Amino acid sequence: MNYILTAEGISKTFDDKTIFSGLDIHLPEGKTVALLGPSGIGKTTLMNILSGVMLPDRGKVTLCGEDITGKPGHISYMQQKDLLLPYYTVLHNVALPLIIKGVKKKEAMERARQYFDFFGLQGYENKYPSELSGGMRQRAALLRTYIQSDKVVLLDEPFGALDAVTRAKMQKWYLEISKELGLSTVIITHDTDEALILADKVYVMGEGLRVIDIENKPDDFELTEEFIRLKKEIVSLL
Ligand SMILES: Nc1ncnc2c1ncn2[C@@H]1O[C@H](COP(=O)(O)OP(=O)(O)O)[C@@H](O)[C@H]1O
Ligand SMILES: [Mg+2]
């Protein structure tokens, strides 16, 4: 198996409190893996380590075989509270990561504009975030994350604040665009259904880390007996 992102032997302790120790995560190229677990278990901490914004006490993170432990900027990362800035237009918000990287504002905006159609945001370039629905704001935040550069995307509870109907639509939409764009994704969720719907592999963070592989998902997977069986298995691990 070809892994685009790996984390091996990852340990982290805050003030004598061991959050996890010796964790291994493997993200196959072009696939989605979910990190599932209750609040406070250490999902965001693990994501910070994967992205390079936080150093682990032990262990190593590699991207395409290269050591990126503690080196941010190689992976697109959408943090849990990744809000759009209210005083910038949607287009300006989406272009910001490029501007921060040193791309000229006009060029950054032009590059960002090209994706609006694909992300379902056509016509909203010059609106302000408050004029968008929750789902659209989240698509804009995802586009802003995607535009940071990379084929590897880390998403920390991206759909957590959405109502159930919008959330289901966004999950379907993300399945489609991640295939079309060839993204490799690590997504954090505390929702078992969301993990099963989006992921090819689920890491269940409970006492230790358990891996559940989901292969050959049929259409309407969430209506199958296999889905229910996996859900029971995961709930028993949490
Ligand atoms: N920078 C930090 N300093 C000290 N404790 C922290 C820090 N970041 C997180 N923690 C603690 O680590 C635990 C895991 O937090 P977090 O990774 O945010 O969990 P999750 O994302 O699963 O809800 C929590 O008990 C939290 O209080
Ligand atoms: Mg968190």
PDB file of C-alpha atoms and ligand atoms in Angstrom:
ATOM      1  CA  MET A   1       0.000   0.000   0.000  1.00  0.00           C
ATOM      2  CA  ASN A   2       1.203   3.481  -0.898  1.00  0.00           C
ATOM      3  CA  TYR A   3       0.863   5.811   2.092  1.00  0.00           C
ATOM      4  CA  ILE A   4       1.026   9.541   1.405  1.00  0.00           C
ATOM      5  CA  LEU A   5       1.006  10.484   5.111  1.00  0.00           C
ATOM      6  CA  THR A   6       2.193   8.387   8.028  1.00  0.00           C
ATOM      7  CA  ALA A   7       2.586   8.983  11.739  1.00  0.00           C
ATOM      8  CA  GLU A   8       4.469   6.403  13.733  1.00  0.00           C
ATOM      9  CA  GLY A   9       5.002   5.967  17.447  1.00  0.00           C
ATOM     10  CA  ILE A  10       3.340   9.266  18.300  1.00  0.00           C
ATOM     11  CA  SER A  11       3.205  10.175  21.997  1.00  0.00           C
ATOM     12  CA  LYS A  12       2.068  13.346  23.722  1.00  0.00           C
ATOM     13  CA  THR A  13       1.847  14.337  27.377  1.00  0.00           C
ATOM     14  CA  PHE A  14       0.561  17.648  28.790  1.00  0.00           C
ATOM     15  CA  ASP A  15       1.615  18.398  32.388  1.00  0.00           C
ATOM     16  CA  ASP A  16       1.942  14.742  33.464  1.00  0.00           C
ATOM     17  CA  LYS A  17      -1.268  13.821  31.642  1.00  0.00           C
ATOM     18  CA  THR A  18      -0.514  11.327  28.868  1.00  0.00           C
ATOM     19  CA  ILE A  19      -2.954  12.000  26.040  1.00  0.00           C
ATOM     20  CA  PHE A  20      -1.739   9.093  23.895  1.00  0.00           C
ATOM     21  CA  SER A  21       1.360   7.039  23.420  1.00  0.00           C
ATOM     22  CA  GLY A  22       2.776   5.050  20.524  1.00  0.00           C
ATOM     23  CA  LEU A  23       0.005   5.850  18.028  1.00  0.00           C
ATOM     24  CA  ASP A  24       0.360   4.873  14.356  1.00  0.00           C
ATOM     25  CA  ILE A  25      -1.714   6.466  11.572  1.00  0.00           C
ATOM     26  CA  HIS A  26      -1.439   5.542   7.884  1.00  0.00           C
ATOM     27  CA  LEU A  27      -3.230   7.514   5.173  1.00  0.00           C
ATOM     28  CA  PRO A  28      -3.291   5.781   1.773  1.00  0.00           C
ATOM     29  CA  GLU A  29      -3.025   8.080  -1.247  1.00  0.00           C
ATOM     30  CA  GLY A  30      -6.403   9.223  -2.547  1.00  0.00           C
ATOM     31  CA  LYS A  31      -8.301   7.853   0.466  1.00  0.00           C
ATOM     32  CA  THR A  32     -10.046   9.284   3.503  1.00  0.00           C
ATOM     33  CA  VAL A  33      -9.368   8.175   7.050  1.00  0.00           C
ATOM     34  CA  ALA A  34     -11.465   9.286  10.015  1.00  0.00           C
ATOM     35  CA  LEU A  35     -10.320   9.871  13.581  1.00  0.00           C
ATOM     36  CA  LEU A  36     -13.334   9.134  15.732  1.00  0.00           C
ATOM     37  CA  GLY A  37     -13.621   9.595  19.459  1.00  0.00           C
ATOM     38  CA  PRO A  38     -15.341  11.483  22.265  1.00  0.00           C
ATOM     39  CA  SER A  39     -14.483  15.083  23.224  1.00  0.00           C
ATOM     40  CA  GLY A  40     -11.242  15.476  25.120  1.00  0.00           C
ATOM     41  CA  ILE A  41      -9.699  12.196  23.928  1.00  0.00           C
ATOM     42  CA  GLY A  42      -6.958  13.984  21.952  1.00  0.00           C
ATOM     43  CA  LYS A  43      -8.220  14.195  18.360  1.00  0.00           C
ATOM     44  CA  THR A  44      -7.258  17.839  17.840  1.00  0.00           C
ATOM     45  CA  THR A  45      -3.892  17.265  19.538  1.00  0.00           C
ATOM     46  CA  LEU A  46      -3.178  14.420  17.124  1.00  0.00           C
ATOM     47  CA  MET A  47      -4.234  16.583  14.157  1.00  0.00           C
ATOM     48  CA  ASN A  48      -1.968  19.422  15.328  1.00  0.00           C
ATOM     49  CA  ILE A  49       0.892  16.934  15.353  1.00  0.00           C
ATOM     50  CA  LEU A  50       0.020  15.552  11.891  1.00  0.00           C
ATOM     51  CA  SER A  51      -0.042  19.088  10.467  1.00  0.00           C
ATOM     52  CA  GLY A  52       3.292  19.982  12.041  1.00  0.00           C
ATOM     53  CA  VAL A  53       2.007  22.878  14.165  1.00  0.00           C
ATOM     54  CA  MET A  54       2.749  20.837  17.315  1.00  0.00           C
ATOM     55  CA  LEU A  55       5.724  18.625  18.132  1.00  0.00           C
ATOM     56  CA  PRO A  56       5.071  15.158  19.525  1.00  0.00           C
ATOM     57  CA  ASP A  57       7.117  14.054  22.548  1.00  0.00           C
ATOM     58  CA  ARG A  58       8.052  10.975  20.570  1.00  0.00           C
ATOM     59  CA  GLY A  59       7.375   9.689  17.071  1.00  0.00           C
ATOM     60  CA  LYS A  60       7.664  10.786  13.487  1.00  0.00           C
ATOM     61  CA  VAL A  61       5.348  12.188  10.810  1.00  0.00           C
ATOM     62  CA  THR A  62       6.201  11.674   7.138  1.00  0.00           C
ATOM     63  CA  LEU A  63       4.667  13.111   3.964  1.00  0.00           C
ATOM     64  CA  CYS A  64       5.554  11.198   0.767  1.00  0.00           C
ATOM     65  CA  GLY A  65       8.364   9.583   2.765  1.00  0.00           C
ATOM     66  CA  GLU A  66       9.837  12.880   3.972  1.00  0.00           C
ATOM     67  CA  ASP A  67      10.093  13.725   7.640  1.00  0.00           C
ATOM     68  CA  ILE A  68       7.789  16.693   8.355  1.00  0.00           C
ATOM     69  CA  THR A  69       7.588  16.263  12.142  1.00  0.00           C
ATOM     70  CA  GLY A  70       7.035  19.712  13.651  1.00  0.00           C
ATOM     71  CA  LYS A  71       7.194  21.407  10.238  1.00  0.00           C
ATOM     72  CA  PRO A  72       3.928  23.121   9.316  1.00  0.00           C
ATOM     73  CA  GLY A  73       3.009  24.369   5.852  1.00  0.00           C
ATOM     74  CA  HIS A  74       3.153  21.129   3.876  1.00  0.00           C
ATOM     75  CA  ILE A  75      -0.410  20.011   4.451  1.00  0.00           C
ATOM     76  CA  SER A  76      -3.698  21.899   4.146  1.00  0.00           C
ATOM     77  CA  TYR A  77      -5.237  22.128   7.600  1.00  0.00           C
ATOM     78  CA  MET A  78      -8.725  23.294   8.503  1.00  0.00           C
ATOM     79  CA  GLN A  79      -8.900  23.809  12.232  1.00  0.00           C
ATOM     80  CA  GLN A  80     -11.937  23.223  14.396  1.00  0.00           C
ATOM     81  CA  LYS A  81     -12.820  26.894  14.688  1.00  0.00           C
ATOM     82  CA  ASP A  82     -11.690  27.972  11.253  1.00  0.00           C
ATOM     83  CA  LEU A  83     -14.004  30.902  10.690  1.00  0.00           C
ATOM     84  CA  LEU A  84     -14.154  33.228   7.737  1.00  0.00           C
ATOM     85  CA  LEU A  85     -13.245  36.821   8.509  1.00  0.00           C
ATOM     86  CA  PRO A  86     -16.490  38.833   8.541  1.00  0.00           C
ATOM     87  CA  TYR A  87     -15.003  42.039   7.126  1.00  0.00           C
ATOM     88  CA  TYR A  88     -13.562  40.439   3.962  1.00  0.00           C
ATOM     89  CA  THR A  89     -15.542  39.234   0.959  1.00  0.00           C
ATOM     90  CA  VAL A  90     -15.817  35.495   0.397  1.00  0.00           C
ATOM     91  CA  LEU A  91     -13.336  35.709  -2.481  1.00  0.00           C
ATOM     92  CA  HIS A  92     -10.846  37.614  -0.347  1.00  0.00           C
ATOM     93  CA  ASN A  93     -11.257  35.104   2.498  1.00  0.00           C
ATOM     94  CA  VAL A  94     -10.598  32.172   0.178  1.00  0.00           C
ATOM     95  CA  ALA A  95      -7.558  33.879  -1.381  1.00  0.00           C
ATOM     96  CA  LEU A  96      -6.005  34.779   1.994  1.00  0.00           C
ATOM     97  CA  PRO A  97      -3.737  31.721   2.385  1.00  0.00           C
ATOM     98  CA  LEU A  98      -2.176  32.501  -1.004  1.00  0.00           C
ATOM     99  CA  ILE A  99      -1.729  36.188  -0.112  1.00  0.00           C
ATOM    100  CA  ILE A 100      -0.096  35.151   3.163  1.00  0.00           C
ATOM    101  CA  LYS A 101       2.235  32.883   1.174  1.00  0.00           C
ATOM    102  CA  GLY A 102       3.317  35.934  -0.824  1.00  0.00           C
ATOM    103  CA  VAL A 103       1.199  35.648  -3.977  1.00  0.00           C
ATOM    104  CA  LYS A 104       0.110  39.117  -5.215  1.00  0.00           C
ATOM    105  CA  LYS A 105      -3.448  39.921  -4.145  1.00  0.00           C
ATOM    106  CA  LYS A 106      -4.831  40.249  -7.689  1.00  0.00           C
ATOM    107  CA  GLU A 107      -3.334  36.943  -8.799  1.00  0.00           C
ATOM    108  CA  ALA A 108      -4.410  35.180  -5.590  1.00  0.00           C
ATOM    109  CA  MET A 109      -7.998  36.369  -6.109  1.00  0.00           C
ATOM    110  CA  GLU A 110      -7.948  35.214  -9.756  1.00  0.00           C
ATOM    111  CA  ARG A 111      -6.692  31.763  -8.751  1.00  0.00           C
ATOM    112  CA  ALA A 112      -9.275  31.478  -6.000  1.00  0.00           C
ATOM    113  CA  ARG A 113     -12.084  32.592  -8.324  1.00  0.00           C
ATOM    114  CA  GLN A 114     -11.496  29.608 -10.627  1.00  0.00           C
ATOM    115  CA  TYR A 115     -12.736  27.179  -7.994  1.00  0.00           C
ATOM    116  CA  PHE A 116     -15.951  28.945  -7.022  1.00  0.00           C
ATOM    117  CA  ASP A 117     -18.065  27.042  -9.514  1.00  0.00           C
ATOM    118  CA  PHE A 118     -16.617  23.682  -8.488  1.00  0.00           C
ATOM    119  CA  PHE A 119     -17.237  24.382  -4.804  1.00  0.00           C
ATOM    120  CA  GLY A 120     -20.804  25.552  -5.447  1.00  0.00           C
ATOM    121  CA  LEU A 121     -20.067  29.184  -4.634  1.00  0.00           C
ATOM    122  CA  GLN A 122     -20.516  30.822  -8.045  1.00  0.00           C
ATOM    123  CA  GLY A 123     -22.070  34.279  -7.732  1.00  0.00           C
ATOM    124  CA  TYR A 124     -21.031  34.694  -4.097  1.00  0.00           C
ATOM    125  CA  GLU A 125     -17.509  35.974  -4.724  1.00  0.00           C
ATOM    126  CA  ASN A 126     -18.256  39.515  -3.561  1.00  0.00           C
ATOM    127  CA  LYS A 127     -20.666  38.671  -0.742  1.00  0.00           C
ATOM    128  CA  TYR A 128     -19.674  38.753   2.902  1.00  0.00           C
ATOM    129  CA  PRO A 129     -19.670  35.583   5.030  1.00  0.00           C
ATOM    130  CA  SER A 130     -22.794  36.668   6.940  1.00  0.00           C
ATOM    131  CA  GLU A 131     -24.743  36.610   3.652  1.00  0.00           C
ATOM    132  CA  LEU A 132     -24.053  32.883   3.119  1.00  0.00           C
ATOM    133  CA  SER A 133     -25.882  29.833   4.479  1.00  0.00           C
ATOM    134  CA  GLY A 134     -24.059  27.593   6.967  1.00  0.00           C
ATOM    135  CA  GLY A 135     -23.329  24.997   4.283  1.00  0.00           C
ATOM    136  CA  MET A 136     -21.930  27.628   1.904  1.00  0.00           C
ATOM    137  CA  ARG A 137     -19.733  29.128   4.606  1.00  0.00           C
ATOM    138  CA  GLN A 138     -18.363  25.663   5.260  1.00  0.00           C
ATOM    139  CA  ARG A 139     -17.715  25.081   1.548  1.00  0.00           C
ATOM    140  CA  ALA A 140     -15.886  28.416   1.422  1.00  0.00           C
ATOM    141  CA  ALA A 141     -13.780  27.396   4.437  1.00  0.00           C
ATOM    142  CA  LEU A 142     -13.027  24.075   2.720  1.00  0.00           C
ATOM    143  CA  LEU A 143     -12.040  25.865  -0.480  1.00  0.00           C
ATOM    144  CA  ARG A 144      -9.781  28.153   1.519  1.00  0.00           C
ATOM    145  CA  THR A 145      -8.182  25.036   3.026  1.00  0.00           C
ATOM    146  CA  TYR A 146      -7.829  23.301  -0.336  1.00  0.00           C
ATOM    147  CA  ILE A 147      -6.223  26.347  -1.933  1.00  0.00           C
ATOM    148  CA  GLN A 148      -3.399  26.286   0.612  1.00  0.00           C
ATOM    149  CA  SER A 149      -1.848  23.925  -1.904  1.00  0.00           C
ATOM    150  CA  ASP A 150      -1.903  20.391  -1.212  1.00  0.00           C
ATOM    151  CA  LYS A 151      -3.322  17.032  -1.991  1.00  0.00           C
ATOM    152  CA  VAL A 152      -3.354  16.128   1.689  1.00  0.00           C
ATOM    153  CA  VAL A 153      -6.125  17.769   3.666  1.00  0.00           C
ATOM    154  CA  LEU A 154      -6.700  17.660   7.428  1.00  0.00           C
ATOM    155  CA  LEU A 155     -10.206  18.580   8.568  1.00  0.00           C
ATOM    156  CA  ASP A 156     -11.082  18.984  12.242  1.00  0.00           C
ATOM    157  CA  GLU A 157     -14.850  18.444  12.669  1.00  0.00           C
ATOM    158  CA  PRO A 158     -15.676  20.399   9.495  1.00  0.00           C
ATOM    159  CA  PHE A 159     -19.419  19.700   9.534  1.00  0.00           C
ATOM    160  CA  GLY A 160     -19.949  19.707  13.300  1.00  0.00           C
ATOM    161  CA  ALA A 161     -21.885  22.973  13.437  1.00  0.00           C
ATOM    162  CA  LEU A 162     -24.310  22.204  10.599  1.00  0.00           C
ATOM    163  CA  ASP A 163     -27.899  20.999  10.875  1.00  0.00           C
ATOM    164  CA  ALA A 164     -28.477  17.319  10.033  1.00  0.00           C
ATOM    165  CA  VAL A 165     -29.857  17.880   6.520  1.00  0.00           C
ATOM    166  CA  THR A 166     -27.096  20.280   5.456  1.00  0.00           C
ATOM    167  CA  ARG A 167     -24.523  18.001   7.032  1.00  0.00           C
ATOM    168  CA  ALA A 168     -25.725  14.975   5.020  1.00  0.00           C
ATOM    169  CA  LYS A 169     -25.572  17.043   1.819  1.00  0.00           C
ATOM    170  CA  MET A 170     -22.062  18.231   2.625  1.00  0.00           C
ATOM    171  CA  GLN A 171     -20.888  14.672   3.271  1.00  0.00           C
ATOM    172  CA  LYS A 172     -22.140  13.529  -0.144  1.00  0.00           C
ATOM    173  CA  TRP A 173     -20.596  16.598  -1.750  1.00  0.00           C
ATOM    174  CA  TYR A 174     -17.242  16.001  -0.053  1.00  0.00           C
ATOM    175  CA  LEU A 175     -17.188  12.368  -1.205  1.00  0.00           C
ATOM    176  CA  GLU A 176     -17.586  13.591  -4.784  1.00  0.00           C
ATOM    177  CA  ILE A 177     -15.086  16.440  -4.788  1.00  0.00           C
ATOM    178  CA  SER A 178     -12.416  14.504  -2.918  1.00  0.00           C
ATOM    179  CA  LYS A 179     -12.589  11.851  -5.634  1.00  0.00           C
ATOM    180  CA  GLU A 180     -12.539  14.389  -8.446  1.00  0.00           C
ATOM    181  CA  LEU A 181      -9.655  16.375  -6.958  1.00  0.00           C
ATOM    182  CA  GLY A 182      -7.768  13.238  -5.893  1.00  0.00           C
ATOM    183  CA  LEU A 183      -7.562  14.377  -2.269  1.00  0.00           C
ATOM    184  CA  SER A 184      -6.157  12.329   0.591  1.00  0.00           C
ATOM    185  CA  THR A 185      -8.016  13.359   3.749  1.00  0.00           C
ATOM    186  CA  VAL A 186      -7.812  12.901   7.492  1.00  0.00           C
ATOM    187  CA  ILE A 187     -11.098  13.986   9.033  1.00  0.00           C
ATOM    188  CA  ILE A 188     -11.919  14.290  12.713  1.00  0.00           C
ATOM    189  CA  THR A 189     -15.435  13.564  13.842  1.00  0.00           C
ATOM    190  CA  HIS A 190     -17.286  12.454  16.950  1.00  0.00           C
ATOM    191  CA  ASP A 191     -20.157  11.185  14.774  1.00  0.00           C
ATOM    192  CA  THR A 192     -19.984   7.446  14.027  1.00  0.00           C
ATOM    193  CA  ASP A 193     -22.253   7.708  10.974  1.00  0.00           C
ATOM    194  CA  GLU A 194     -20.156  10.504   9.497  1.00  0.00           C
ATOM    195  CA  ALA A 195     -16.979   8.470   9.965  1.00  0.00           C
ATOM    196  CA  LEU A 196     -18.503   5.430   8.250  1.00  0.00           C
ATOM    197  CA  ILE A 197     -19.982   7.472   5.387  1.00  0.00           C
ATOM    198  CA  LEU A 198     -16.827   9.428   4.565  1.00  0.00           C
ATOM    199  CA  ALA A 199     -13.937   7.161   5.427  1.00  0.00           C
ATOM    200  CA  ASP A 200     -12.181   4.181   3.886  1.00  0.00           C
ATOM    201  CA  LYS A 201     -10.666   3.495   7.285  1.00  0.00           C
ATOM    202  CA  VAL A 202     -11.743   4.597  10.760  1.00  0.00           C
ATOM    203  CA  TYR A 203      -9.362   5.019  13.694  1.00  0.00           C
ATOM    204  CA  VAL A 204     -11.395   4.729  16.853  1.00  0.00           C
ATOM    205  CA  MET A 205      -9.774   6.612  19.713  1.00  0.00           C
ATOM    206  CA  GLY A 206     -10.875   5.104  23.001  1.00  0.00           C
ATOM    207  CA  GLU A 207      -8.615   3.170  25.276  1.00  0.00           C
ATOM    208  CA  GLY A 208      -5.867   2.874  22.692  1.00  0.00           C
ATOM    209  CA  LEU A 209      -6.433   3.108  18.967  1.00  0.00           C
ATOM    210  CA  ARG A 210      -8.448   0.565  16.972  1.00  0.00           C
ATOM    211  CA  VAL A 211      -8.574   0.436  13.194  1.00  0.00           C
ATOM    212  CA  ILE A 212     -11.664  -0.443  11.204  1.00  0.00           C
ATOM    213  CA  ASP A 213     -11.224  -0.928   7.461  1.00  0.00           C
ATOM    214  CA  ILE A 214     -14.204  -0.260   5.224  1.00  0.00           C
ATOM    215  CA  GLU A 215     -13.755  -1.672   1.773  1.00  0.00           C
ATOM    216  CA  ASN A 216     -15.972  -1.629  -1.311  1.00  0.00           C
ATOM    217  CA  LYS A 217     -18.708   0.591  -0.006  1.00  0.00           C
ATOM    218  CA  PRO A 218     -21.929   0.176  -1.992  1.00  0.00           C
ATOM    219  CA  ASP A 219     -24.235   3.075  -2.907  1.00  0.00           C
ATOM    220  CA  ASP A 220     -26.500   3.959   0.006  1.00  0.00           C
ATOM    221  CA  PHE A 221     -24.016   2.267   2.327  1.00  0.00           C
ATOM    222  CA  GLU A 222     -25.766   3.853   5.317  1.00  0.00           C
ATOM    223  CA  LEU A 223     -28.850   1.736   4.616  1.00  0.00           C
ATOM    224  CA  THR A 224     -27.033  -1.611   4.624  1.00  0.00           C
ATOM    225  CA  GLU A 225     -26.735  -4.241   7.363  1.00  0.00           C
ATOM    226  CA  GLU A 226     -22.949  -3.996   7.101  1.00  0.00           C
ATOM    227  CA  PHE A 227     -23.230  -0.315   8.107  1.00  0.00           C
ATOM    228  CA  ILE A 228     -25.244  -1.230  11.213  1.00  0.00           C
ATOM    229  CA  ARG A 229     -22.787  -4.011  12.061  1.00  0.00           C
ATOM    230  CA  LEU A 230     -19.798  -1.654  11.812  1.00  0.00           C
ATOM    231  CA  LYS A 231     -21.636   0.979  13.830  1.00  0.00           C
ATOM    232  CA  LYS A 232     -22.245  -1.516  16.639  1.00  0.00           C
ATOM    233  CA  GLU A 233     -18.622  -2.572  16.536  1.00  0.00           C
ATOM    234  CA  ILE A 234     -17.443   1.042  16.803  1.00  0.00           C
ATOM    235  CA  VAL A 235     -19.853   1.932  19.591  1.00  0.00           C
ATOM    236  CA  SER A 236     -18.558  -1.052  21.588  1.00  0.00           C
ATOM    237  CA  LEU A 237     -15.034   0.392  21.272  1.00  0.00           C
ATOM    238  CA  LEU A 238     -15.887   3.933  22.387  1.00  0.00           C
TER     239      LEU A 238
HETATM  240  N1  LIG B   1      -1.905  22.977  24.816  1.00  0.00           N
HETATM  241  C1  LIG B   1      -2.424  22.203  25.770  1.00  0.00           C
HETATM  242  N2  LIG B   1      -1.954  22.238  27.039  1.00  0.00           N
HETATM  243  C2  LIG B   1      -2.463  21.430  27.994  1.00  0.00           C
HETATM  244  N3  LIG B   1      -3.474  20.561  27.794  1.00  0.00           N
HETATM  245  C3  LIG B   1      -3.986  20.473  26.558  1.00  0.00           C
HETATM  246  C4  LIG B   1      -3.498  21.285  25.472  1.00  0.00           C
HETATM  247  N4  LIG B   1      -4.192  20.981  24.340  1.00  0.00           N
HETATM  248  C5  LIG B   1      -5.079  20.022  24.711  1.00  0.00           C
HETATM  249  N5  LIG B   1      -4.952  19.717  26.023  1.00  0.00           N
HETATM  250  C6  LIG B   1      -5.723  18.683  26.740  1.00  0.00           C
HETATM  251  O1  LIG B   1      -5.571  17.472  26.034  1.00  0.00           O
HETATM  252  C7  LIG B   1      -6.792  16.731  26.014  1.00  0.00           C
HETATM  253  C8  LIG B   1      -7.192  16.423  24.595  1.00  0.00           C
HETATM  254  O2  LIG B   1      -7.616  17.629  23.961  1.00  0.00           O
HETATM  255  P1  LIG B   1      -8.040  17.691  22.426  1.00  0.00           P
HETATM  256  O3  LIG B   1      -6.927  17.160  21.607  1.00  0.00           O
HETATM  257  O4  LIG B   1      -8.490  19.072  22.140  1.00  0.00           O
HETATM  258  O5  LIG B   1      -9.269  16.659  22.395  1.00  0.00           O
HETATM  259  P2  LIG B   1     -10.442  16.476  21.316  1.00  0.00           P
HETATM  260  O6  LIG B   1     -10.095  17.219  20.085  1.00  0.00           O
HETATM  261  O7  LIG B   1     -10.538  14.978  21.130  1.00  0.00           O
HETATM  262  O8  LIG B   1     -11.702  16.996  21.958  1.00  0.00           O
HETATM  263  C9  LIG B   1      -7.783  17.559  26.789  1.00  0.00           C
HETATM  264  O9  LIG B   1      -7.836  17.073  28.107  1.00  0.00           O
HETATM  265  C10 LIG B   1      -7.220  18.956  26.728  1.00  0.00           C
HETATM  266  O10 LIG B   1      -7.616  19.712  27.847  1.00  0.00           O
HETATM  267 MG    MG B   2     -11.082  18.769  19.041  1.00  0.00          MG
END
